[in-house]
Tab-separated table of C-alpha atoms in Angstrom:
chain	number	residue	atom	x	y	z
A	1	UNK	CA	268.163	78.744	236.021
A	2	UNK	CA	270.895	80.115	233.750
A	3	UNK	CA	268.558	82.662	232.197
A	4	UNK	CA	267.846	84.031	235.676
A	5	UNK	CA	271.480	84.870	236.457
A	6	UNK	CA	270.850	88.451	235.413
A	7	UNK	CA	269.999	91.788	236.952
A	8	UNK	CA	266.326	91.988	237.912
A	9	UNK	CA	265.023	95.151	239.512
A	10	UNK	CA	268.609	96.197	240.282
A	11	UNK	CA	269.421	92.843	241.939
A	12	UNK	CA	272.229	90.727	240.452
A	13	UNK	CA	270.730	87.280	240.865
A	14	UNK	CA	274.009	85.402	240.486
A	15	UNK	CA	275.261	86.879	243.744
A	16	UNK	CA	272.181	86.447	245.920
A	17	UNK	CA	273.067	85.278	249.462
A	18	UNK	CA	272.022	82.017	251.083
A	19	UNK	CA	271.161	81.989	254.779
A	20	UNK	CA	272.106	79.157	257.114
A	21	UNK	CA	269.512	77.811	259.550
A	22	UNK	CA	271.212	79.363	262.564
A	23	UNK	CA	271.334	82.707	260.752
A	24	UNK	CA	267.611	82.512	260.002
A	25	UNK	CA	266.765	81.842	263.644
A	26	UNK	CA	268.923	84.729	264.835
A	27	UNK	CA	267.500	87.114	262.215
A	28	UNK	CA	263.901	86.248	263.149
A	29	UNK	CA	264.729	86.842	266.796
A	30	UNK	CA	266.006	90.314	265.884
A	31	UNK	CA	263.065	90.957	263.531
A	32	UNK	CA	260.667	90.211	266.396
A	33	UNK	CA	262.469	92.913	268.377
A	34	UNK	CA	261.871	95.433	265.596
A	35	UNK	CA	265.323	95.288	263.974
A	36	UNK	CA	264.792	96.710	260.458
A	37	UNK	CA	268.305	95.790	259.329
A	38	UNK	CA	267.685	92.133	260.215
A	39	UNK	CA	264.414	92.242	258.270
A	40	UNK	CA	266.226	93.634	255.218
A	41	UNK	CA	268.891	90.925	255.484
A	42	UNK	CA	266.239	88.208	255.695
A	43	UNK	CA	264.455	89.576	252.629
A	44	UNK	CA	267.701	89.548	250.611
A	45	UNK	CA	268.491	86.052	251.869
A	46	UNK	CA	265.214	84.732	250.431
A	47	UNK	CA	265.178	86.404	247.012
A	48	UNK	CA	266.251	83.077	245.476
A	49	UNK	CA	262.960	81.664	246.734
A	50	UNK	CA	261.069	84.368	244.829
A	51	UNK	CA	263.048	83.580	241.669
A	52	UNK	CA	262.281	79.880	242.039
A	53	UNK	CA	258.550	80.599	242.221
A	54	UNK	CA	258.300	83.145	239.382
A	55	UNK	CA	259.859	80.737	236.867
A	56	UNK	CA	256.595	78.801	236.594
A	57	UNK	CA	254.680	82.004	235.817
A	58	UNK	CA	257.108	83.348	233.215
A	59	UNK	CA	255.474	82.280	229.950
A	60	UNK	CA	257.262	84.966	227.980
A	61	UNK	CA	254.273	87.297	227.953
A	62	UNK	CA	254.867	88.713	231.431
A	63	UNK	CA	257.563	91.173	232.432
A	64	UNK	CA	260.072	89.324	234.653
A	65	UNK	CA	260.851	92.488	236.617
A	66	UNK	CA	257.145	92.918	237.424
A	67	UNK	CA	256.760	89.297	238.522
A	68	UNK	CA	259.866	89.585	240.688
A	69	UNK	CA	258.630	92.741	242.394
A	70	UNK	CA	255.202	91.244	243.068
A	71	UNK	CA	256.835	88.063	244.358
A	72	UNK	CA	258.914	90.168	246.738
A	73	UNK	CA	255.730	91.726	248.118
A	74	UNK	CA	254.485	88.211	248.911
A	75	UNK	CA	257.844	87.387	250.501
A	76	UNK	CA	257.708	90.478	252.718
A	77	UNK	CA	254.139	89.668	253.801
A	78	UNK	CA	255.288	86.141	254.673
A	79	UNK	CA	258.193	87.478	256.765
A	80	UNK	CA	255.963	89.944	258.606
A	81	UNK	CA	253.337	87.291	259.409
A	82	UNK	CA	255.493	84.203	260.018
A	83	UNK	CA	255.153	82.556	263.436
A	84	UNK	CA	258.372	80.719	264.372
A	85	UNK	CA	256.527	78.721	267.053
A	86	UNK	CA	254.507	76.803	264.439
A	87	UNK	CA	257.401	74.422	263.689
A	88	UNK	CA	256.978	74.997	259.940
A	89	UNK	CA	259.843	75.800	257.571
A	90	UNK	CA	259.727	79.397	256.383
A	91	UNK	CA	259.873	78.369	252.711
A	92	UNK	CA	256.845	76.108	253.184
A	93	UNK	CA	254.912	79.033	254.661
A	94	UNK	CA	256.191	81.642	252.206
A	95	UNK	CA	255.678	79.872	248.876
A	96	UNK	CA	251.828	79.923	248.961
A	97	UNK	CA	251.907	83.626	249.896
A	98	UNK	CA	254.284	84.469	247.037
A	99	UNK	CA	252.208	82.388	244.601
A	100	UNK	CA	249.001	84.019	245.827
A	101	UNK	CA	250.391	87.516	245.397
A	102	UNK	CA	251.499	86.741	241.823
A	103	UNK	CA	248.175	85.122	240.949
A	104	UNK	CA	246.278	88.178	242.208
A	105	UNK	CA	248.509	90.432	240.142
A	106	UNK	CA	248.032	88.354	236.988
A	107	UNK	CA	244.268	88.140	237.566
A	108	UNK	CA	243.851	91.856	238.203
A	109	UNK	CA	246.044	92.822	235.251
A	110	UNK	CA	244.636	90.334	232.777
A	111	UNK	CA	243.137	92.126	229.774
A	112	UNK	CA	240.362	89.537	229.765
A	113	UNK	CA	238.727	89.552	233.203
A	114	UNK	CA	237.403	86.169	234.315
A	115	UNK	CA	234.905	86.029	237.165
A	116	UNK	CA	235.818	84.192	240.354
A	117	UNK	CA	232.860	81.790	239.965
A	118	UNK	CA	234.004	80.885	236.444
A	119	UNK	CA	237.529	80.248	237.665
A	120	UNK	CA	236.208	78.103	240.528
A	121	UNK	CA	234.211	76.028	238.034
A	122	UNK	CA	237.276	75.586	235.843
A	123	UNK	CA	239.477	74.442	238.729
A	124	UNK	CA	236.777	72.037	239.938
A	125	UNK	CA	236.805	70.593	236.424
A	126	UNK	CA	240.583	70.190	236.505
A	127	UNK	CA	240.354	68.462	239.872
A	128	UNK	CA	237.595	66.168	238.588
A	129	UNK	CA	239.634	65.309	235.491
A	130	UNK	CA	242.649	64.368	237.622
A	131	UNK	CA	240.468	62.223	239.908
A	132	UNK	CA	238.724	60.421	237.056
A	133	UNK	CA	242.010	59.781	235.250
A	134	UNK	CA	243.533	58.298	238.391
A	135	UNK	CA	240.424	56.234	239.145
A	136	UNK	CA	239.733	54.876	235.634
A	137	UNK	CA	243.325	54.902	234.347
A	138	UNK	CA	242.286	56.815	231.234
A	139	UNK	CA	241.532	60.390	230.175
A	140	UNK	CA	237.844	61.162	230.869
A	141	UNK	CA	235.516	62.652	228.264
A	142	UNK	CA	234.118	66.175	228.540
A	143	UNK	CA	230.715	64.695	229.366
A	144	UNK	CA	232.157	62.537	232.160
A	145	UNK	CA	233.894	65.562	233.701
A	146	UNK	CA	230.726	67.665	233.390
A	147	UNK	CA	228.684	64.950	235.134
A	148	UNK	CA	231.290	64.697	237.899
A	149	UNK	CA	231.226	68.448	238.530
A	150	UNK	CA	227.445	68.675	238.097
A	151	UNK	CA	227.267	71.184	235.246
A	152	UNK	CA	226.417	71.090	231.558
A	153	UNK	CA	228.986	70.249	228.899
A	154	UNK	CA	228.693	73.780	227.488
A	155	UNK	CA	229.378	75.387	230.883
A	156	UNK	CA	232.426	73.180	231.368
A	157	UNK	CA	233.959	74.039	227.993
A	158	UNK	CA	233.302	77.750	228.541
A	159	UNK	CA	234.916	77.714	231.999
A	160	UNK	CA	238.028	75.835	230.871
A	161	UNK	CA	238.444	78.072	227.859
A	162	UNK	CA	238.172	81.183	230.039
A	163	UNK	CA	241.201	80.441	232.222
A	164	UNK	CA	243.457	79.984	229.178
A	165	UNK	CA	246.162	77.871	230.795
A	166	UNK	CA	244.827	75.169	233.152
A	167	UNK	CA	247.463	73.965	235.606
A	168	UNK	CA	247.843	70.314	236.604
A	169	UNK	CA	247.298	69.660	240.300
A	170	UNK	CA	250.535	67.669	240.196
A	171	UNK	CA	252.646	70.519	238.823
A	172	UNK	CA	255.456	71.304	241.295
A	173	UNK	CA	255.445	74.786	242.790
A	174	UNK	CA	258.660	74.579	244.794
A	175	UNK	CA	261.198	71.940	245.875
A	176	UNK	CA	263.089	72.313	249.121
A	177	UNK	CA	265.386	69.620	250.495
A	178	UNK	CA	263.787	66.844	248.467
A	179	UNK	CA	260.226	67.630	249.551
A	180	UNK	CA	258.233	68.940	246.602
A	181	UNK	CA	255.289	71.279	247.114
A	182	UNK	CA	252.596	70.659	244.458
A	183	UNK	CA	249.649	72.798	243.350
A	184	UNK	CA	247.223	70.255	244.866
A	185	UNK	CA	248.872	70.745	248.285
A	186	UNK	CA	247.742	74.387	248.327
A	187	UNK	CA	244.049	73.914	247.609
A	188	UNK	CA	241.138	72.465	249.542
A	189	UNK	CA	238.772	69.840	248.187
A	190	UNK	CA	235.372	70.901	249.527
A	191	UNK	CA	233.602	68.240	247.473
A	192	UNK	CA	235.335	65.462	249.418
A	193	UNK	CA	233.296	66.428	252.462
A	194	UNK	CA	230.196	64.979	250.817
A	195	UNK	CA	231.637	62.229	248.593
A	196	UNK	CA	234.198	59.554	249.533
A	197	UNK	CA	237.373	59.647	247.485
A	198	UNK	CA	237.301	55.854	247.121
A	199	UNK	CA	233.992	54.043	246.829
A	200	UNK	CA	235.159	50.779	248.338
A	201	UNK	CA	234.050	49.200	251.584
A	202	UNK	CA	237.593	47.915	252.145
A	203	UNK	CA	238.748	51.497	252.655
A	204	UNK	CA	237.502	51.501	256.228
A	205	UNK	CA	239.583	48.426	257.013
A	206	UNK	CA	242.633	49.932	255.327
A	207	UNK	CA	242.227	53.078	257.428
A	208	UNK	CA	242.006	51.068	260.646
A	209	UNK	CA	245.394	49.485	259.918
A	210	UNK	CA	247.166	52.861	259.874
A	211	UNK	CA	248.952	54.339	262.910
A	212	UNK	CA	246.742	56.831	264.737
A	213	UNK	CA	248.513	59.975	263.474
A	214	UNK	CA	248.562	58.824	259.838
A	215	UNK	CA	244.874	57.872	260.072
A	216	UNK	CA	244.093	61.340	261.447
A	217	UNK	CA	246.036	63.039	258.635
A	218	UNK	CA	244.244	61.009	255.939
A	219	UNK	CA	240.916	61.915	257.530
A	220	UNK	CA	241.725	65.630	257.503
A	221	UNK	CA	243.150	65.595	253.975
A	222	UNK	CA	240.644	63.429	252.095
A	223	UNK	CA	237.471	63.523	254.148
A	224	UNK	CA	237.547	67.099	255.437
A	225	UNK	CA	239.305	68.489	252.356
A	226	UNK	CA	242.074	70.337	254.214
A	227	UNK	CA	245.388	71.355	252.622
A	228	UNK	CA	248.683	70.010	253.903
A	229	UNK	CA	249.453	73.414	255.394
A	230	UNK	CA	246.134	73.424	257.275
A	231	UNK	CA	246.823	69.911	258.584
A	232	UNK	CA	250.333	70.925	259.627
A	233	UNK	CA	248.970	73.886	261.578
A	234	UNK	CA	246.323	71.741	263.263
A	235	UNK	CA	248.601	68.966	264.505
A	236	UNK	CA	251.725	71.069	265.074
A	237	UNK	CA	254.219	69.616	262.585
A	238	UNK	CA	255.739	70.886	259.334
A	239	UNK	CA	254.106	70.609	255.904
A	240	UNK	CA	257.032	68.400	254.803
A	241	UNK	CA	256.307	65.977	257.672
A	242	UNK	CA	252.615	65.914	256.751
A	243	UNK	CA	253.582	65.173	253.130
A	244	UNK	CA	255.816	62.243	254.131
A	245	UNK	CA	253.267	60.770	256.543
A	246	UNK	CA	250.497	61.135	253.955
A	247	UNK	CA	252.561	59.371	251.282
A	248	UNK	CA	253.437	56.528	253.679
A	249	UNK	CA	249.789	56.142	254.675
A	250	UNK	CA	248.535	56.064	251.076
A	251	UNK	CA	251.233	53.560	250.137
A	252	UNK	CA	250.169	51.270	253.003
A	253	UNK	CA	246.488	51.619	252.056
A	254	UNK	CA	247.153	50.887	248.395
A	255	UNK	CA	249.135	47.787	249.359
A	256	UNK	CA	246.230	46.561	251.504
A	257	UNK	CA	243.537	47.373	248.934
A	258	UNK	CA	245.432	45.679	246.110
């Protein structure tokens, strides 16, 4: 972080404020009443969050000031749309919005435009590669990935080459209080709706041994392909709680299946 203790867009990053939980609650109460000063204070109190996110996008080819400004737009959108009654930490809600805003900016300003369908194919390939590696305990071949996705080898290579810098699904986006938010937590797996993530009859028995809430979370995550944020919204808990319950459930299932 040392390289970020500089002035970006007129903001001296070394002196950025940190808000306490009680301050956040009070500021959101005032924001809901239309207090513009409270809104401005909350924005300044979360600029560190923007800096934390833009680090993973700063490859040296992008202007840091531009990334910071775009990230701030995502932050402001998150503040204006955040619902305090959802029982979700603001950072958990804001990070995907900041990331999304930056990704849109990079996509729209890329000198080489890549179609959405091509990007979707590439990210399906990345997901398939991660799944096959975890399942077979070895790096899959291009042909194996192509078969898994259901496209030709040539299409696969073209799609992966087009996105330039594929991102691992296990790359951390943001860490807050020991709970890490990964790329895979922000995407849906539509394919899992048709194909089981583990082709083993013992899976059903392992699921039955889980507490009801953990079993429900695993069903939403791996059989309906929902993100942790979507699950959190559906059952009324935070994304961090969903993450912990999911990890506990998978650990219990692995222990049973082994």
